[in-house]
Short mmCIF file of C-alpha atoms in Angstrom, two decimals:
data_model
loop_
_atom_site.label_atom_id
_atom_site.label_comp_id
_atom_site.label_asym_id
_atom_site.label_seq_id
_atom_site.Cartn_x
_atom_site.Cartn_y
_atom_site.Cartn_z
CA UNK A 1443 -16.80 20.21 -23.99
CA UNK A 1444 -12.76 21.27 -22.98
CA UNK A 1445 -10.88 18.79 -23.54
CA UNK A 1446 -8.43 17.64 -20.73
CA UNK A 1447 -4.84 18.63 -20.64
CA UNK A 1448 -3.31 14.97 -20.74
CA UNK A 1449 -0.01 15.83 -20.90
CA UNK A 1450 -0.03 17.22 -17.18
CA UNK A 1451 -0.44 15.04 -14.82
CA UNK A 1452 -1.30 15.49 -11.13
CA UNK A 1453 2.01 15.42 -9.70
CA UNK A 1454 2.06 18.24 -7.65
CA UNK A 1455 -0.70 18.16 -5.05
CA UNK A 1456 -1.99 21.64 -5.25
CA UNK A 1457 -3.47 20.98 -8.62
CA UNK A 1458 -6.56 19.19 -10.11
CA UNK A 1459 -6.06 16.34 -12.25
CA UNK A 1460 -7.71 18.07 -15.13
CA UNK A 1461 -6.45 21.36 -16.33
CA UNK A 1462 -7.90 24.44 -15.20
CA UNK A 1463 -10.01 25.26 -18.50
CA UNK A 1464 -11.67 22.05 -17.93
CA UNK A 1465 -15.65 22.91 -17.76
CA UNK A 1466 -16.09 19.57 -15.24
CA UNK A 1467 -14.37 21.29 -12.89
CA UNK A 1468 -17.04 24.26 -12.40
CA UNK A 1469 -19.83 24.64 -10.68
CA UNK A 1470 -23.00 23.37 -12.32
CA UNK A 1471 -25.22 26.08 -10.58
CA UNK A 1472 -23.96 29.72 -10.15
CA UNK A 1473 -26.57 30.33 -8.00
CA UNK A 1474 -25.44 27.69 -5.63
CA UNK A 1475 -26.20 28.32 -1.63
CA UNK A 1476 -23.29 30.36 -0.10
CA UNK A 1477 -24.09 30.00 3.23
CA UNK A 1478 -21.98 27.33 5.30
CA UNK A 1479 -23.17 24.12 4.85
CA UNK A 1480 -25.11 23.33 7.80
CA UNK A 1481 -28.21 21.66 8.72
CA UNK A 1482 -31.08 22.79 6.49
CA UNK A 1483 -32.88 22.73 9.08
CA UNK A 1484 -31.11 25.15 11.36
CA UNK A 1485 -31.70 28.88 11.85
CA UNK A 1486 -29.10 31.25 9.45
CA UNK A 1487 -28.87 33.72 12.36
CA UNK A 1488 -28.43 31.21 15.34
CA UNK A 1489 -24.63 32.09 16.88
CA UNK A 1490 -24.37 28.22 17.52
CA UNK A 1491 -24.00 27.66 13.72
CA UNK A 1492 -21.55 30.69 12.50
CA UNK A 1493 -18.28 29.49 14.40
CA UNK A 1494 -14.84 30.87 12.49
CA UNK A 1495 -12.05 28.94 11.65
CA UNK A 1496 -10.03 30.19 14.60
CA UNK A 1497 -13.06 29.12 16.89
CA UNK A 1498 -13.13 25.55 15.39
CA UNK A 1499 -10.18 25.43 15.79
CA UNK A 1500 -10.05 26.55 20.22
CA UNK A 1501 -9.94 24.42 22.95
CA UNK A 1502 -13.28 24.97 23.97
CA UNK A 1503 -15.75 24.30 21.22
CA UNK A 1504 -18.49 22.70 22.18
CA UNK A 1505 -19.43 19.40 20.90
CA UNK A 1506 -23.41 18.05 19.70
CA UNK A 1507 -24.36 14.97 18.42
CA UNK A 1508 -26.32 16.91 15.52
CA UNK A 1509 -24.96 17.05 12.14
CA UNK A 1510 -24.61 20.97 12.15
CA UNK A 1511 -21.48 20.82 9.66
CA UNK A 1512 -23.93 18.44 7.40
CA UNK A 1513 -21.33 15.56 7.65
CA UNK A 1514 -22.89 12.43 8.98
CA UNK A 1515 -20.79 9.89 8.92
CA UNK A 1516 -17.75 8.45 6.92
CA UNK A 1517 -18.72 6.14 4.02
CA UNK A 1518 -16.11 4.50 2.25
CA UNK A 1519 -12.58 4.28 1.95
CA UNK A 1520 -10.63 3.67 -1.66
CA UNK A 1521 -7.51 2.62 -2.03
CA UNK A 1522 -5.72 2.57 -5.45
CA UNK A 1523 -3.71 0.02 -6.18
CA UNK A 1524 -2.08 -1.99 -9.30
CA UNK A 1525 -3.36 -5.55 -8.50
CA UNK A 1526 -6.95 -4.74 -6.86
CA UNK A 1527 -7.82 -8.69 -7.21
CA UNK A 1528 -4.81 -9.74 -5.21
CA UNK A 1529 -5.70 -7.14 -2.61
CA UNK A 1530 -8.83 -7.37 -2.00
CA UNK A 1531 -8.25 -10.78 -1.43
CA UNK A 1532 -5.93 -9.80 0.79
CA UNK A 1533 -8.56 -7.94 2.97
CA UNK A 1534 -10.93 -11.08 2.50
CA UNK A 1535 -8.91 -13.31 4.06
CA UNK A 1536 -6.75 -11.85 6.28
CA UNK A 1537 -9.00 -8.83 8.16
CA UNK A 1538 -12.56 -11.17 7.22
CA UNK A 1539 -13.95 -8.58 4.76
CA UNK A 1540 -16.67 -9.75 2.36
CA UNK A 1541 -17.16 -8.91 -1.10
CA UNK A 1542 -20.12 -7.13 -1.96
CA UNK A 1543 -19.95 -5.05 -5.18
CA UNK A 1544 -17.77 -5.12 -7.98
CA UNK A 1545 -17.39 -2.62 -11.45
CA UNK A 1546 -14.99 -4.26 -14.16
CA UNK A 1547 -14.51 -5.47 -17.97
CA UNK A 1548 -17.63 -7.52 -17.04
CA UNK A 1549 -20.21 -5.20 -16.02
CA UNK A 1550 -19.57 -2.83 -18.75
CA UNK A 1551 -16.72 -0.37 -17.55
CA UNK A 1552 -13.55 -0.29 -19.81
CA UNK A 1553 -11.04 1.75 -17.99
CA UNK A 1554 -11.33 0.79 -14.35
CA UNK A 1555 -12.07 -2.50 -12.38
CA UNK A 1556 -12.82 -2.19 -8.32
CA UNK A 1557 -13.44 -4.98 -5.92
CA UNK A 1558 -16.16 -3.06 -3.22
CA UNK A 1559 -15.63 -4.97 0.34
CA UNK A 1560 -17.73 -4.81 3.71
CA UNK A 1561 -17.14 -5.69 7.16
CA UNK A 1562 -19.45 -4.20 9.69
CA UNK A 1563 -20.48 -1.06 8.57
CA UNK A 1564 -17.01 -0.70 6.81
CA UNK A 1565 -16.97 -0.05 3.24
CA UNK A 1566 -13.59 -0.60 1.66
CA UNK A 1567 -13.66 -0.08 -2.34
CA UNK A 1568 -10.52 -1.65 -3.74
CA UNK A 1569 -9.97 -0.17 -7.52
CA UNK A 1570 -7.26 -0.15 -10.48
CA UNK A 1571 -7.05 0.97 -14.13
CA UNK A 1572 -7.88 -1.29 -17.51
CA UNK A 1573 -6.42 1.45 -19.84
CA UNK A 1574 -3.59 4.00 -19.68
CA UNK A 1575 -4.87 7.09 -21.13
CA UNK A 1576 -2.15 8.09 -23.47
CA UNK A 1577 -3.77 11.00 -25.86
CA UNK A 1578 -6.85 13.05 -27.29
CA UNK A 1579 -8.31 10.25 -29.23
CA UNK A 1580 -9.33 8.39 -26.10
CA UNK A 1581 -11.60 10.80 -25.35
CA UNK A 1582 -14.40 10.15 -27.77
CA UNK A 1583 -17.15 9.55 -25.38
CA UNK A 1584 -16.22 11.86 -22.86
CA UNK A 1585 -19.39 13.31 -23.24
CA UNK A 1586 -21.37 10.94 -21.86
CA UNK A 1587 -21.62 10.89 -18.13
CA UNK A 1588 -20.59 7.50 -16.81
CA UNK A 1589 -17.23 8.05 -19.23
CA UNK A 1590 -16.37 11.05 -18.11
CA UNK A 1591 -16.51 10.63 -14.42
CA UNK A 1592 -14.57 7.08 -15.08
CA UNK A 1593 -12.14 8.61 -17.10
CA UNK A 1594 -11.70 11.51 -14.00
CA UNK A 1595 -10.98 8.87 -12.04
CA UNK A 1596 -8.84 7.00 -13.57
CA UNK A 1597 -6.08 10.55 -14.60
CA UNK A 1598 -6.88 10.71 -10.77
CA UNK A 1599 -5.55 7.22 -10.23
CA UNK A 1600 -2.66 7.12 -12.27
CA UNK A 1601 -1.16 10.39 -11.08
CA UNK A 1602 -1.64 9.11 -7.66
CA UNK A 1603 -0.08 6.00 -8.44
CA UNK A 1604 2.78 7.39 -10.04
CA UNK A 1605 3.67 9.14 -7.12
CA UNK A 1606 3.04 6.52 -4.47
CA UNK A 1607 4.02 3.31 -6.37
CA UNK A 1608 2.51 0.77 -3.90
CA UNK A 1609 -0.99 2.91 -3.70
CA UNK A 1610 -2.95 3.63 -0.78
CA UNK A 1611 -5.93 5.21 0.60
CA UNK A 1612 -6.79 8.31 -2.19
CA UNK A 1613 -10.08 8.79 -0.70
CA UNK A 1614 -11.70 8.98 1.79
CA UNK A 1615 -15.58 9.55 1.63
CA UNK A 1616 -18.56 11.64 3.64
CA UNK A 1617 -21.83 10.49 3.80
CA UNK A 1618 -23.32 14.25 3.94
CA UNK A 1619 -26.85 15.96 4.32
CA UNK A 1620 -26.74 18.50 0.95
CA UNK A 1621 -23.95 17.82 -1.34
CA UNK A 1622 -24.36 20.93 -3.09
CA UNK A 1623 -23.71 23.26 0.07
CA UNK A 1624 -20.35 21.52 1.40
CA UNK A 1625 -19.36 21.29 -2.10
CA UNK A 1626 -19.70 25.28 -3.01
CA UNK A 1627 -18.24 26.06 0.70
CA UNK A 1628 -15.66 23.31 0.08
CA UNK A 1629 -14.61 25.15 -3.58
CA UNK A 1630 -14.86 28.30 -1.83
CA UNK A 1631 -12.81 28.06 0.44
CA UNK A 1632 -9.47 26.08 -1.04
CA UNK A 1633 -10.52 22.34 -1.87
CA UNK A 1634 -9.69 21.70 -4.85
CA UNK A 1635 -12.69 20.45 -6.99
CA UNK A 1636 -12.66 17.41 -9.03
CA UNK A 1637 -15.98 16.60 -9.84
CA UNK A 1638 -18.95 18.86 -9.56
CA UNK A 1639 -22.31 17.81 -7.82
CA UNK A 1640 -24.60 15.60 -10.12
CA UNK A 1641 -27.22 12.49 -9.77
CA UNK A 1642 -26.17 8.95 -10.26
CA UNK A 1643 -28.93 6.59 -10.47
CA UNK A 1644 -29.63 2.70 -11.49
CA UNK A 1645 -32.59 0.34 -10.53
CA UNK A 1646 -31.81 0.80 -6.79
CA UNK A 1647 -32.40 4.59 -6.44
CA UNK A 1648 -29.95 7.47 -6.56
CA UNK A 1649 -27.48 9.64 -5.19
CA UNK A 1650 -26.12 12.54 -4.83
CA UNK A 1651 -22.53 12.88 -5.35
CA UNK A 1652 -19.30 15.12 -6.25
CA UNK A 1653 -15.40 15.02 -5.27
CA UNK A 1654 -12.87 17.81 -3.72
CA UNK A 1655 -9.22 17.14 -3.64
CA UNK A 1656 -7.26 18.09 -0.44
CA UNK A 1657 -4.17 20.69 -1.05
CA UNK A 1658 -0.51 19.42 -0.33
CA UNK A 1659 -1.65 15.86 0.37
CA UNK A 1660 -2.75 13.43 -2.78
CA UNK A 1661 -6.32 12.61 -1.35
CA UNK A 1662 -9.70 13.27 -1.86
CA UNK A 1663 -13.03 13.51 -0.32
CA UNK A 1664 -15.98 12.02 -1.74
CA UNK A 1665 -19.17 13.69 -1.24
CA UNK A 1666 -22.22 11.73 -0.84
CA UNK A 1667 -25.83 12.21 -0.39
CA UNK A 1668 -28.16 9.26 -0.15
CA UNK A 1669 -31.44 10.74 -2.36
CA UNK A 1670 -33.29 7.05 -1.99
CA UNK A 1671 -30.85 4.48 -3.34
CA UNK A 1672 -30.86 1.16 -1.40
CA UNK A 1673 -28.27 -1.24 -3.32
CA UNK A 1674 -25.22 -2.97 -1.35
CA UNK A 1675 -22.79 0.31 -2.49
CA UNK A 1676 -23.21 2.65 -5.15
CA UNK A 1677 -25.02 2.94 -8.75
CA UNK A 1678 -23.56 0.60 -11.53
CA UNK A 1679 -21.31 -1.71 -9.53
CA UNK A 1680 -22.89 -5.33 -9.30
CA UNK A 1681 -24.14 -6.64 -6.59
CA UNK A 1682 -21.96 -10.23 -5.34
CA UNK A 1683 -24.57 -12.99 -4.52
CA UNK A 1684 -23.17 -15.22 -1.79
CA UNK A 1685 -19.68 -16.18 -1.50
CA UNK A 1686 -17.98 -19.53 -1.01
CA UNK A 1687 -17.74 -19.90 3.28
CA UNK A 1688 -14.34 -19.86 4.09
CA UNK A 1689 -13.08 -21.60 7.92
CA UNK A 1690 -11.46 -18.77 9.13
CA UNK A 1691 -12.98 -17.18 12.71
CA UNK A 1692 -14.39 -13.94 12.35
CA UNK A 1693 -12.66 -10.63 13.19
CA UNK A 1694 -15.64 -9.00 14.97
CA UNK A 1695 -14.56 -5.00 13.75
CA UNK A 1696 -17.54 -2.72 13.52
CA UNK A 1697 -16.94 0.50 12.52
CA UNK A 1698 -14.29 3.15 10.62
CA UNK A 1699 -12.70 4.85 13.72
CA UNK A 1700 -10.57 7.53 12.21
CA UNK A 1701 -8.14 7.85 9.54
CA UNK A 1702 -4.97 9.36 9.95
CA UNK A 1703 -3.10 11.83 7.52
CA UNK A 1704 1.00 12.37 7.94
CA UNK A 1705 2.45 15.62 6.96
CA UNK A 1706 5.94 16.55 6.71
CA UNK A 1707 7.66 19.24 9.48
CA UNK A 1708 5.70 22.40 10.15
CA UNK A 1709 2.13 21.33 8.06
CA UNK A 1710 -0.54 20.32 10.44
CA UNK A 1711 -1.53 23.67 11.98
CA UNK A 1712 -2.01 24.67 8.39
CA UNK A 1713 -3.70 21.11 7.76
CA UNK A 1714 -6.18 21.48 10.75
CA UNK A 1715 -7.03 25.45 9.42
CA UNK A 1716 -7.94 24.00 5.92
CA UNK A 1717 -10.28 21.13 7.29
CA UNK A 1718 -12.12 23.90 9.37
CA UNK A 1719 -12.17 26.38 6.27
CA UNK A 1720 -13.44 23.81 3.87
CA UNK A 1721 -15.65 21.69 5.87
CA UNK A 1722 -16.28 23.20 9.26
CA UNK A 1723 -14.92 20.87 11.34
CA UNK A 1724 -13.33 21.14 14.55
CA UNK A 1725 -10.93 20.75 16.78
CA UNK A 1726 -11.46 17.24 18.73
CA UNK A 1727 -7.66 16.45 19.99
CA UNK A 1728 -4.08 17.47 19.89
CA UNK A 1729 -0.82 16.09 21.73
CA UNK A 1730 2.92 17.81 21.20
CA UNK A 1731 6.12 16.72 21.82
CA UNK A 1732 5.67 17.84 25.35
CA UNK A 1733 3.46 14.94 25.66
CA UNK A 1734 4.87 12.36 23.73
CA UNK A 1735 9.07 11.39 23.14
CA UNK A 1736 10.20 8.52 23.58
CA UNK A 1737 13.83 10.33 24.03
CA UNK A 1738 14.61 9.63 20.38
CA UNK A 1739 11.53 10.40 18.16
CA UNK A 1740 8.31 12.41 18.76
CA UNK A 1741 5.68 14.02 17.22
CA UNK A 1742 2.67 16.73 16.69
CA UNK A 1743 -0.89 15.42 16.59
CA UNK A 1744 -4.48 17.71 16.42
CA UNK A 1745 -7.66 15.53 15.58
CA UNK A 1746 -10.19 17.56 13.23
CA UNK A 1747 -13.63 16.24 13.73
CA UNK A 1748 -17.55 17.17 12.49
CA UNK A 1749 -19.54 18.52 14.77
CA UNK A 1750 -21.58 15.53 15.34
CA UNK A 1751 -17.80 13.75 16.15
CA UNK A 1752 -18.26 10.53 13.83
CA UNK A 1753 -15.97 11.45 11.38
CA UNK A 1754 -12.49 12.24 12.86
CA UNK A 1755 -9.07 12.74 11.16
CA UNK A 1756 -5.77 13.07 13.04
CA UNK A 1757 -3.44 15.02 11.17
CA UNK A 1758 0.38 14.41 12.11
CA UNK A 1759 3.81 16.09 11.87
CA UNK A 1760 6.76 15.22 12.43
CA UNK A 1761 9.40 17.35 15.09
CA UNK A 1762 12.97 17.52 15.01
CA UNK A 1763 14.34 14.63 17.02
CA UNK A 1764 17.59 12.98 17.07
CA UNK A 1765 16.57 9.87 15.14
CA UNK A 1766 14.15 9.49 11.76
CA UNK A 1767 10.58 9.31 13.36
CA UNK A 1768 8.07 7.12 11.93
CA UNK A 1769 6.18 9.82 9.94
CA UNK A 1770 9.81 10.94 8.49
CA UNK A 1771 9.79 7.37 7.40
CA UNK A 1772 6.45 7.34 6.16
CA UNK A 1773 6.97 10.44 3.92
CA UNK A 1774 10.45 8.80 2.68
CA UNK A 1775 8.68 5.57 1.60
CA UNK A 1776 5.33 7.15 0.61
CA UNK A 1777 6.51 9.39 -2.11
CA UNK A 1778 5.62 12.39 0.09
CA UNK A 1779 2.06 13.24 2.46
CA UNK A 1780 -0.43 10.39 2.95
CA UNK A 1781 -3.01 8.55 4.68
CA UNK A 1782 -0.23 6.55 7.58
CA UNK A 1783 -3.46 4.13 8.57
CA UNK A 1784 -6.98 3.87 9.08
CA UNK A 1785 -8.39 2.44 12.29
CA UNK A 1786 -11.47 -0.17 12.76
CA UNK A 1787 -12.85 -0.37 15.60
CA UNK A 1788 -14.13 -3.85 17.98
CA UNK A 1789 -16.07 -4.54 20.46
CA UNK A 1790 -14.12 -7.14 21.42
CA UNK A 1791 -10.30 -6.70 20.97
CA UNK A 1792 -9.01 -10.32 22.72
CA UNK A 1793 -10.99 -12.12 20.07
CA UNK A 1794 -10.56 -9.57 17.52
CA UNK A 1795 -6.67 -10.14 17.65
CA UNK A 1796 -6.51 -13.11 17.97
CA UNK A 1797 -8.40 -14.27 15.31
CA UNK A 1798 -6.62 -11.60 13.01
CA UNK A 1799 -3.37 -13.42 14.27
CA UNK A 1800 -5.00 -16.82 13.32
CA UNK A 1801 -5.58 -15.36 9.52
CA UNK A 1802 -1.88 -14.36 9.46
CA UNK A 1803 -1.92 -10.40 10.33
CA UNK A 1804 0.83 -9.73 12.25
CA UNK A 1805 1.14 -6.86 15.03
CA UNK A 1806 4.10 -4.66 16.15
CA UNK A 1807 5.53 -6.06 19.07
CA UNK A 1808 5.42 -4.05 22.50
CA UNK A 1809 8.39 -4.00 24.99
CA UNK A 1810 8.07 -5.86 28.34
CA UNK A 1811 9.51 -2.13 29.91
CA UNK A 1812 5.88 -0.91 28.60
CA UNK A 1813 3.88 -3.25 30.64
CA UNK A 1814 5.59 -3.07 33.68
CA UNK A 1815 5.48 0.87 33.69
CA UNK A 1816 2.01 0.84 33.13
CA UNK A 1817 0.79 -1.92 35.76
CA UNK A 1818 2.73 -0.02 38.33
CA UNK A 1819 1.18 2.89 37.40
CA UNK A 1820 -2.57 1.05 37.33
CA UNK A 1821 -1.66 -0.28 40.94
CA UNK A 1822 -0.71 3.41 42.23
CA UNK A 1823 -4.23 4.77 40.39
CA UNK A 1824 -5.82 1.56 42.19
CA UNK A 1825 -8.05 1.14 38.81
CA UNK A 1826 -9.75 -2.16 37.31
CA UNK A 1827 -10.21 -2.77 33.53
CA UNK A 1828 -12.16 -5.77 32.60
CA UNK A 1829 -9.77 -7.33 30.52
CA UNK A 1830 -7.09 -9.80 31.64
CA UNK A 1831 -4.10 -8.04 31.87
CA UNK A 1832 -1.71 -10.58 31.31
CA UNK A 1833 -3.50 -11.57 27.70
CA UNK A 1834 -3.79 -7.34 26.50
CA UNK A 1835 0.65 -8.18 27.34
CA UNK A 1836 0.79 -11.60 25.71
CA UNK A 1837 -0.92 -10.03 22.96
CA UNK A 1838 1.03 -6.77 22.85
CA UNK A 1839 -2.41 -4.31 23.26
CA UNK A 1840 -1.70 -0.99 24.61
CA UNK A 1841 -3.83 0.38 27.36
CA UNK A 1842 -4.86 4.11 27.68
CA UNK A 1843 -7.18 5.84 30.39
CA UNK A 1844 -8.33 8.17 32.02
CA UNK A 1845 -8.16 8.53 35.63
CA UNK A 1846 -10.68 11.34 36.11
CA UNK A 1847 -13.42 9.01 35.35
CA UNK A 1848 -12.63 6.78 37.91
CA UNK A 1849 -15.86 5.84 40.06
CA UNK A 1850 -14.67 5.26 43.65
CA UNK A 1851 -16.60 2.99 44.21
CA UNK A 1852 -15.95 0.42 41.37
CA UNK A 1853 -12.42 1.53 40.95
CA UNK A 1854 -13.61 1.63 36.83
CA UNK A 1855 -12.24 3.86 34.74
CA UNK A 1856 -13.23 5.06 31.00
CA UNK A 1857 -10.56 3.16 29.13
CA UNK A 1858 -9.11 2.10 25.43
CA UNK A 1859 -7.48 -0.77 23.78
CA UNK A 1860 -5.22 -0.66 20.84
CA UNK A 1861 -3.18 -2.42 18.47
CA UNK A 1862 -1.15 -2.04 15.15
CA UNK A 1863 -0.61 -4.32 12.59
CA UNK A 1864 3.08 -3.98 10.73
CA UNK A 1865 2.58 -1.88 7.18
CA UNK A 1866 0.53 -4.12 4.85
CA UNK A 1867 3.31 -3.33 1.72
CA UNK A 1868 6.94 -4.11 2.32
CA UNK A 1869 7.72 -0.82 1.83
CA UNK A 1870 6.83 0.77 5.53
CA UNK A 1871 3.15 2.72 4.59
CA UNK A 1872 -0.04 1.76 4.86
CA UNK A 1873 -1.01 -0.04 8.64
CA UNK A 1874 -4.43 -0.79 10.55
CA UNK A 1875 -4.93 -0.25 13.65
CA UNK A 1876 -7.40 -1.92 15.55
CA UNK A 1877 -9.20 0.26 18.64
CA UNK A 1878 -11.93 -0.42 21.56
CA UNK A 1879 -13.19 1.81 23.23
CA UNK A 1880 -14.50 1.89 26.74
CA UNK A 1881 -16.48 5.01 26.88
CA UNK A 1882 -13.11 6.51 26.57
CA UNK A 1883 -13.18 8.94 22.91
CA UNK A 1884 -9.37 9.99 23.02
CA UNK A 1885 -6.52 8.73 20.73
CA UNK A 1886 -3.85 7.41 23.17
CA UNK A 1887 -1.92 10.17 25.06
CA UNK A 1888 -0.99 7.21 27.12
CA UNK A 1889 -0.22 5.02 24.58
CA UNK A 1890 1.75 6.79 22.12
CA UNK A 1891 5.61 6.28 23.92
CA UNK A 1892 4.30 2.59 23.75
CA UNK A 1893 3.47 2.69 20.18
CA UNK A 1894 6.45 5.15 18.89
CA UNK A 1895 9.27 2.70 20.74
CA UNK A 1896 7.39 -0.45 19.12
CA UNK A 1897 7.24 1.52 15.47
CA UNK A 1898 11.22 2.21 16.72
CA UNK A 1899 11.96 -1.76 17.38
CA UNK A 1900 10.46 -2.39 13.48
CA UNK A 1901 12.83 0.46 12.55
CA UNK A 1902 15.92 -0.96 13.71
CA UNK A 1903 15.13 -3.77 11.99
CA UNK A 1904 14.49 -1.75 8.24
CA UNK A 1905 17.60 0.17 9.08
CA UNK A 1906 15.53 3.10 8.70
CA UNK A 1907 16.20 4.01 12.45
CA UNK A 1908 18.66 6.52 11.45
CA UNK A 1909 20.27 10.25 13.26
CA UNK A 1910 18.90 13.03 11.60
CA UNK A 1911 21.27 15.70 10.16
#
């Protein structure tokens, strides 16, 4: 076994956090599929499955609720972190997350401790290190498997964290139907590959799994295919029995929504190529400062989605504005390219908020300019929403919809509700938004001046509202 180049470590994004010798890095399988990583199912010479990137990336591909890029849904989110205790907590009390898993000095594992939380069908894993790996003569047991990928991911971690001091989301992962396939296509293609496909079992069954890094951001993607396991997250973390109640009302969110990436100037389009190069996906959305300014920031916007449209990620740039635009400040505070926030989507937003309010999350504020523009402009569309207008304004929710779907008869249009909570660090990074959806699958073209001048008002008061040069 290669030893791993310690003294490097994975500052610049472009690189994988072991050195290039390293034998974990290769493919276990030269024989691997080449063929894209679609549904084994499918037929190789059907046109509908052999799209290019510069198709996936047109206005008019078409969309299926099949998993013909093999993605099915998103699975988990980690975020790094130095205090994973404290934040987790964090998530437990204030968005009503519940504890279900945990991997630490207890159950065995020496370098890394993670706190695994669930609400709805979101799967948050909360993690930090044990050890610093300093030198060679750590590296003992790196033969055996559970050491080695541990030790993978804590170099991962710590490079991560060295660059973006307050952590964040460093990956984000795919529940998929053949690891292998996306994985060799993935490599193939420009991801970057940090660990190679391979089974991970314990008493509850196994799965499939292997990791990709993302060039010129400091992510990765998780790869995961269920094989028969059935335990509350993933082989070798302990299950949590039941947890102490605690009086706070629930928060009602359901699902992962979308997670969004910020890039600095001039980035996305080559962003959006790599995500349809190295995983298929396509084209779902895109604004551009024609759309959205609020007269003093802007910015660019294309959602990349899988083909079955349960997995989307909005990749952002900035645009040259007269004033510092929140991705500019983002970037600044960040330590460079990074997931901005992930989104969690309700059923019931009124309650949702409120409650969240109740457990001490606090929202950007919206400006009263906002609401009346937009009820005038509801009143001249002659539309109905079923929500109380004047509690979506008390409670600063922006409104977004689209008039083409309005039924004549009902005056009901397809519709969507959204909110943002101020960055969970001091440092302006990491947010949540919370989103519900009315049959309405867009991402706010009507909403964005609202949300960019309320980002603006907690900008003035950072002093990070600023004239660019």
């Amino acid at each position: 076994m290669t030893a791993i180049a310690l003294s490097t470590k994975f500052h610049s994004s472009s690189s994988s956090p072991l050195s290039s010798n390293s034998t974990i890095n290769t493919l276990d399988d030269d024989s691997l599929l080449k063929e894209l990583p679609y549904h084994p199912t499918t037929a190789d010479n059907d046109p509908l499955f052999s799209f290019d990137t510069d198709e996936l990336l047109s206005n008019i591909h078409p969309s299926t609720n099949l998993p013909l890029d093999g993605f099915l849904n998103f699975h988990s989110l980690k975020i790094a972190t130095s205090n994973a205790k404290t934040l987790s907590k964090f998530f437990v009390l204030g968005f009503g997350f519940e504890e279900i898993a945990y991997k630490g000095l207890e159950t065995g594992s020496k370098l890394l401790a993670s706190h695994v939380l669930r609400n709805g069908s979101i799967i948050i894993e909360v993690t930090n290190s044990l050890e610093s790996i300093l030198n060679d003569s750590q590296l003992e047991n790196f033969d055996q498997e559970e050491n080695k990928s541990d030790i993978i991911d804590l170099i991962s971690m710590e490079n991560y964290l060295d660059k973006h001091c307050d952590g964040g989301v460093m990956d984000v992962s795919f529940l998929v139907v053949d690891v292998h396939s996306i994985f060799t296509n993935a490599v193939e293609n420009g991801a970057i590959p940090v660990k190679s496909p391979r089974l991970i079992h314990d008493s509850n069954g196994a799965i499939k799994i292997a990791t990709i890094g993302v060039p010129n951001i400091d992510i990765q993607h998780t790869l995961m295919e269920n094989i028969n396991y059935n335990g509350p997250y993933l082989p070798n973390y302990r299950s949590i029995g039941t947890m102490p109640q605690i009086n706070l009302p629930p928060t009602c969110v359901t699902v992962l929504d979308h997670c969004v990436e910020n890039y600095t100037f001039n980035e996305m389009e080559e962003q959006a190529r790599l995500y349809a190069s190295i995983f298929k996906f396509h084209k779902f959305w895109s604004i551009d400062e024609s759309d959205i300014n609020t007269g003093h920031t802007s910015l660019n916007s294309v959602v990349m989605s899988s083909s079955n449209e349960r997995i989307k990620i909005p990749i952002n740039e900035p645009v040259k504005t007269k004033y510092k635009s929140q991705i500019e400040e983002f970037n600044d505070f960040n330590g460079g390219n990074g997931i901005q926030h992930i989104a969690l989507r309700t059923n019931d937003i009124i309650n949702t908020v409120m409650n969240l309010k109740t457990r001490g999350i606090e929202f950007n504020k919206v400006t009263n300019k906002y609401y009346e523009n937009l009820e005038a402009r509801m009143k001249e569309d002659d539309i109905i929403i079923e929500e109380d207008f004047e509690i979506l304004k008390k409670l600063n929710i922006l409104i977004d919809y689209d008039i083409g779907s309005k039924s004549k008869k009902s005056k009901r249009v397809n519709y969507l509700l959204q909110i943002f909570t101020k960055p969970l660090h001091d440092k302006p990074t990491l947010f949540i938004e919370i989103i519900q959806r009315h049959h309405h699958d867009g991402f706010g073209k009507g909403t964005f001046k609202g949300l960019f001048e309320s980002i603006e008002l907690q900008q003035k008061l950072r002093g990070t509202f600023v004239k660019t040069k």
